[in-house]
Amino acid sequence: MKINLSFCLVCCAICAALLVSCATDAYDKGEGDYSQMQAEMAMVYVDKDLRATSFVTDDGEKLSVNPPFAINWTKTPDSTYRAVTYFSKKENGTAEVKGMSRVGVITPKKQKDMKTDPVRFESAWMSCGGKYLNAGIYLLLGSTDDEKAIHTLGCHIDTLQRNADGTKTMQLTLFHDQGGVPEYYSQRTYVSIPLDNAATDSVCLTIHTYDGIVRKTFKR
């Protein structure tokens, strides 16, 4: 089974719970040895050696990584990636990173041959400042010898709705093509939808699930 990289998506399964900023579902940090560890959506900066050297969380906190953290999924030196970052804060604006899991970024646009194959919905939330709309979903996977069996995810712009009070709402739909992948077991995936260029007051995301249609609306 493969994940298609089209529609500006690099989609990776994240097999750990996530603490998110602003409006979102609760995450239990736990107690004991890991009580000081945090998990945050963040923009991660990597150096020429593909090591994470710093990151900025969705609530705007910038932390230096000490020591720098090697990531096996980074490919481009001196660049940024979106990831769930697991870390413990240290002194002087530094953090000890325990792990990083890449988050797929899907840019909203008009999609051709729209597909809305179902997924399992977990959560959706707006990052602080309204820069990203994030969603946690489960994809159904299964082993197959068919090399053409590929999951494809994207984000379709439906309409820009003008409301009675003068505000504007962008209507989005999650694009998902099961692509012939067998549906034997589920795996959690997080995606982020960038909204930098969206001149709207709110965003409504529609997701087709195995239990019906889910719609989540967020103010920016």
mmCIF file with all atom_site columns, N, CA, C and O in Angstrom, residues 26-46:
data_model
loop_
_atom_site.group_PDB
_atom_site.id
_atom_site.type_symbol
_atom_site.label_atom_id
_atom_site.label_alt_id
_atom_site.label_comp_id
_atom_site.label_asym_id
_atom_site.label_entity_id
_atom_site.label_seq_id
_atom_site.pdbx_PDB_ins_code
_atom_site.Cartn_x
_atom_site.Cartn_y
_atom_site.Cartn_z
_atom_site.occupancy
_atom_site.B_iso_or_equiv
_atom_site.pdbx_formal_charge
_atom_site.auth_seq_id
_atom_site.auth_comp_id
_atom_site.auth_asym_id
_atom_site.auth_atom_id
_atom_site.pdbx_PDB_model_num
ATOM 1  N N  . ALA A 1 26 ? -9.202 17.062 24.196 1.00 0.00 ? 26 ALA A N  1
ATOM 2  C CA . ALA A 1 26 ? -8.220 16.998 25.271 1.00 0.00 ? 26 ALA A CA 1
ATOM 3  C C  . ALA A 1 26 ? -7.233 15.863 25.026 1.00 0.00 ? 26 ALA A C  1
ATOM 4  O O  . ALA A 1 26 ? -7.546 14.855 24.425 1.00 0.00 ? 26 ALA A O  1
ATOM 5  N N  . TYR A 1 27 ? -6.022 16.062 25.540 1.00 0.00 ? 27 TYR A N  1
ATOM 6  C CA . TYR A 1 27 ? -4.987 15.043 25.468 1.00 0.00 ? 27 TYR A CA 1
ATOM 7  C C  . TYR A 1 27 ? -4.421 14.879 26.863 1.00 0.00 ? 27 TYR A C  1
ATOM 8  O O  . TYR A 1 27 ? -4.080 15.841 27.530 1.00 0.00 ? 27 TYR A O  1
ATOM 9  N N  . ASP A 1 28 ? -4.339 13.657 27.329 1.00 0.00 ? 28 ASP A N  1
ATOM 10 C CA . ASP A 1 28 ? -3.838 13.383 28.665 1.00 0.00 ? 28 ASP A CA 1
ATOM 11 C C  . ASP A 1 28 ? -2.329 13.228 28.614 1.00 0.00 ? 28 ASP A C  1
ATOM 12 O O  . ASP A 1 28 ? -1.812 12.280 28.026 1.00 0.00 ? 28 ASP A O  1
ATOM 13 N N  . LYS A 1 29 ? -1.607 14.164 29.209 1.00 0.00 ? 29 LYS A N  1
ATOM 14 C CA . LYS A 1 29 ? -0.155 14.079 29.209 1.00 0.00 ? 29 LYS A CA 1
ATOM 15 C C  . LYS A 1 29 ? 0.345  12.931 30.078 1.00 0.00 ? 29 LYS A C  1
ATOM 16 O O  . LYS A 1 29 ? 1.447  12.446 29.916 1.00 0.00 ? 29 LYS A O  1
ATOM 17 N N  . GLY A 1 30 ? -0.472 12.522 31.034 1.00 0.00 ? 30 GLY A N  1
ATOM 18 C CA . GLY A 1 30 ? -0.069 11.434 31.899 1.00 0.00 ? 30 GLY A CA 1
ATOM 19 C C  . GLY A 1 30 ? 0.739  11.928 33.080 1.00 0.00 ? 30 GLY A C  1
ATOM 20 O O  . GLY A 1 30 ? 0.993  13.115 33.243 1.00 0.00 ? 30 GLY A O  1
ATOM 21 N N  . GLU A 1 31 ? 1.133  11.001 33.906 1.00 0.00 ? 31 GLU A N  1
ATOM 22 C CA . GLU A 1 31 ? 1.907  11.321 35.084 1.00 0.00 ? 31 GLU A CA 1
ATOM 23 C C  . GLU A 1 31 ? 3.102  10.382 35.171 1.00 0.00 ? 31 GLU A C  1
ATOM 24 O O  . GLU A 1 31 ? 3.215  9.411  34.433 1.00 0.00 ? 31 GLU A O  1
ATOM 25 N N  . GLY A 1 32 ? 4.013  10.676 36.107 1.00 0.00 ? 32 GLY A N  1
ATOM 26 C CA . GLY A 1 32 ? 5.162  9.810  36.276 1.00 0.00 ? 32 GLY A CA 1
ATOM 27 C C  . GLY A 1 32 ? 6.353  10.291 35.470 1.00 0.00 ? 32 GLY A C  1
ATOM 28 O O  . GLY A 1 32 ? 6.604  11.488 35.351 1.00 0.00 ? 32 GLY A O  1
ATOM 29 N N  . ASP A 1 33 ? 7.095  9.325  34.900 1.00 0.00 ? 33 ASP A N  1
ATOM 30 C CA . ASP A 1 33 ? 8.349  9.653  34.205 1.00 0.00 ? 33 ASP A CA 1
ATOM 31 C C  . ASP A 1 33 ? 8.146  10.595 33.035 1.00 0.00 ? 33 ASP A C  1
ATOM 32 O O  . ASP A 1 33 ? 9.045  11.335 32.655 1.00 0.00 ? 33 ASP A O  1
ATOM 33 N N  . TYR A 1 34 ? 6.967  10.561 32.412 1.00 0.00 ? 34 TYR A N  1
ATOM 34 C CA . TYR A 1 34 ? 6.749  11.360 31.214 1.00 0.00 ? 34 TYR A CA 1
ATOM 35 C C  . TYR A 1 34 ? 5.853  12.573 31.479 1.00 0.00 ? 34 TYR A C  1
ATOM 36 O O  . TYR A 1 34 ? 5.353  13.182 30.547 1.00 0.00 ? 34 TYR A O  1
ATOM 37 N N  . SER A 1 35 ? 5.683  12.926 32.735 1.00 0.00 ? 35 SER A N  1
ATOM 38 C CA . SER A 1 35 ? 4.766  14.025 33.058 1.00 0.00 ? 35 SER A CA 1
ATOM 39 C C  . SER A 1 35 ? 5.258  15.371 32.555 1.00 0.00 ? 35 SER A C  1
ATOM 40 O O  . SER A 1 35 ? 4.477  16.299 32.398 1.00 0.00 ? 35 SER A O  1
ATOM 41 N N  . GLN A 1 36 ? 6.567  15.505 32.307 1.00 0.00 ? 36 GLN A N  1
ATOM 42 C CA . GLN A 1 36 ? 7.112  16.763 31.816 1.00 0.00 ? 36 GLN A CA 1
ATOM 43 C C  . GLN A 1 36 ? 7.176  16.827 30.292 1.00 0.00 ? 36 GLN A C  1
ATOM 44 O O  . GLN A 1 36 ? 7.542  17.850 29.728 1.00 0.00 ? 36 GLN A O  1
ATOM 45 N N  . MET A 1 37 ? 6.831  15.740 29.632 1.00 0.00 ? 37 MET A N  1
ATOM 46 C CA . MET A 1 37 ? 6.905  15.732 28.179 1.00 0.00 ? 37 MET A CA 1
ATOM 47 C C  . MET A 1 37 ? 5.657  16.334 27.577 1.00 0.00 ? 37 MET A C  1
ATOM 48 O O  . MET A 1 37 ? 4.550  16.089 28.046 1.00 0.00 ? 37 MET A O  1
ATOM 49 N N  . GLN A 1 38 ? 5.836  17.158 26.551 1.00 0.00 ? 38 GLN A N  1
ATOM 50 C CA . GLN A 1 38 ? 4.741  17.779 25.829 1.00 0.00 ? 38 GLN A CA 1
ATOM 51 C C  . GLN A 1 38 ? 4.721  17.264 24.400 1.00 0.00 ? 38 GLN A C  1
ATOM 52 O O  . GLN A 1 38 ? 5.734  16.802 23.877 1.00 0.00 ? 38 GLN A O  1
ATOM 53 N N  . ALA A 1 39 ? 3.551  17.351 23.787 1.00 0.00 ? 39 ALA A N  1
ATOM 54 C CA . ALA A 1 39 ? 3.419  17.010 22.378 1.00 0.00 ? 39 ALA A CA 1
ATOM 55 C C  . ALA A 1 39 ? 2.677  18.146 21.705 1.00 0.00 ? 39 ALA A C  1
ATOM 56 O O  . ALA A 1 39 ? 1.563  18.492 22.100 1.00 0.00 ? 39 ALA A O  1
ATOM 57 N N  . GLU A 1 40 ? 3.310  18.757 20.703 1.00 0.00 ? 40 GLU A N  1
ATOM 58 C CA . GLU A 1 40 ? 2.740  19.941 20.069 1.00 0.00 ? 40 GLU A CA 1
ATOM 59 C C  . GLU A 1 40 ? 2.897  19.871 18.552 1.00 0.00 ? 40 GLU A C  1
ATOM 60 O O  . GLU A 1 40 ? 3.925  19.399 18.040 1.00 0.00 ? 40 GLU A O  1
ATOM 61 N N  . MET A 1 41 ? 1.873  20.374 17.831 1.00 0.00 ? 41 MET A N  1
ATOM 62 C CA . MET A 1 41 ? 2.043  20.652 16.413 1.00 0.00 ? 41 MET A CA 1
ATOM 63 C C  . MET A 1 41 ? 3.042  21.805 16.291 1.00 0.00 ? 41 MET A C  1
ATOM 64 O O  . MET A 1 41 ? 2.944  22.801 17.025 1.00 0.00 ? 41 MET A O  1
ATOM 65 N N  . ALA A 1 42 ? 3.977  21.698 15.347 1.00 0.00 ? 42 ALA A N  1
ATOM 66 C CA . ALA A 1 42 ? 5.004  22.733 15.244 1.00 0.00 ? 42 ALA A CA 1
ATOM 67 C C  . ALA A 1 42 ? 5.597  22.776 13.839 1.00 0.00 ? 42 ALA A C  1
ATOM 68 O O  . ALA A 1 42 ? 5.493  21.813 13.075 1.00 0.00 ? 42 ALA A O  1
ATOM 69 N N  . MET A 1 43 ? 6.201  23.922 13.525 1.00 0.00 ? 43 MET A N  1
ATOM 70 C CA . MET A 1 43 ? 7.036  24.053 12.346 1.00 0.00 ? 43 MET A CA 1
ATOM 71 C C  . MET A 1 43 ? 8.473  23.797 12.796 1.00 0.00 ? 43 MET A C  1
ATOM 72 O O  . MET A 1 43 ? 8.989  24.486 13.685 1.00 0.00 ? 43 MET A O  1
ATOM 73 N N  . VAL A 1 44 ? 9.102  22.809 12.169 1.00 0.00 ? 44 VAL A N  1
ATOM 74 C CA . VAL A 1 44 ? 10.433 22.367 12.587 1.00 0.00 ? 44 VAL A CA 1
ATOM 75 C C  . VAL A 1 44 ? 11.465 22.825 11.562 1.00 0.00 ? 44 VAL A C  1
ATOM 76 O O  . VAL A 1 44 ? 11.277 22.651 10.350 1.00 0.00 ? 44 VAL A O  1
ATOM 77 N N  . TYR A 1 45 ? 12.561 23.388 12.037 1.00 0.00 ? 45 TYR A N  1
ATOM 78 C CA . TYR A 1 45 ? 13.648 23.855 11.180 1.00 0.00 ? 45 TYR A CA 1
ATOM 79 C C  . TYR A 1 45 ? 14.771 22.824 11.202 1.00 0.00 ? 45 TYR A C  1
ATOM 80 O O  . TYR A 1 45 ? 15.233 22.424 12.282 1.00 0.00 ? 45 TYR A O  1
ATOM 81 N N  . VAL A 1 46 ? 15.240 22.406 10.007 1.00 0.00 ? 46 VAL A N  1
ATOM 82 C CA . VAL A 1 46 ? 16.344 21.454 9.931  1.00 0.00 ? 46 VAL A CA 1
ATOM 83 C C  . VAL A 1 46 ? 17.535 22.121 9.274  1.00 0.00 ? 46 VAL A C  1
ATOM 84 O O  . VAL A 1 46 ? 17.393 22.992 8.407  1.00 0.00 ? 46 VAL A O  1
#
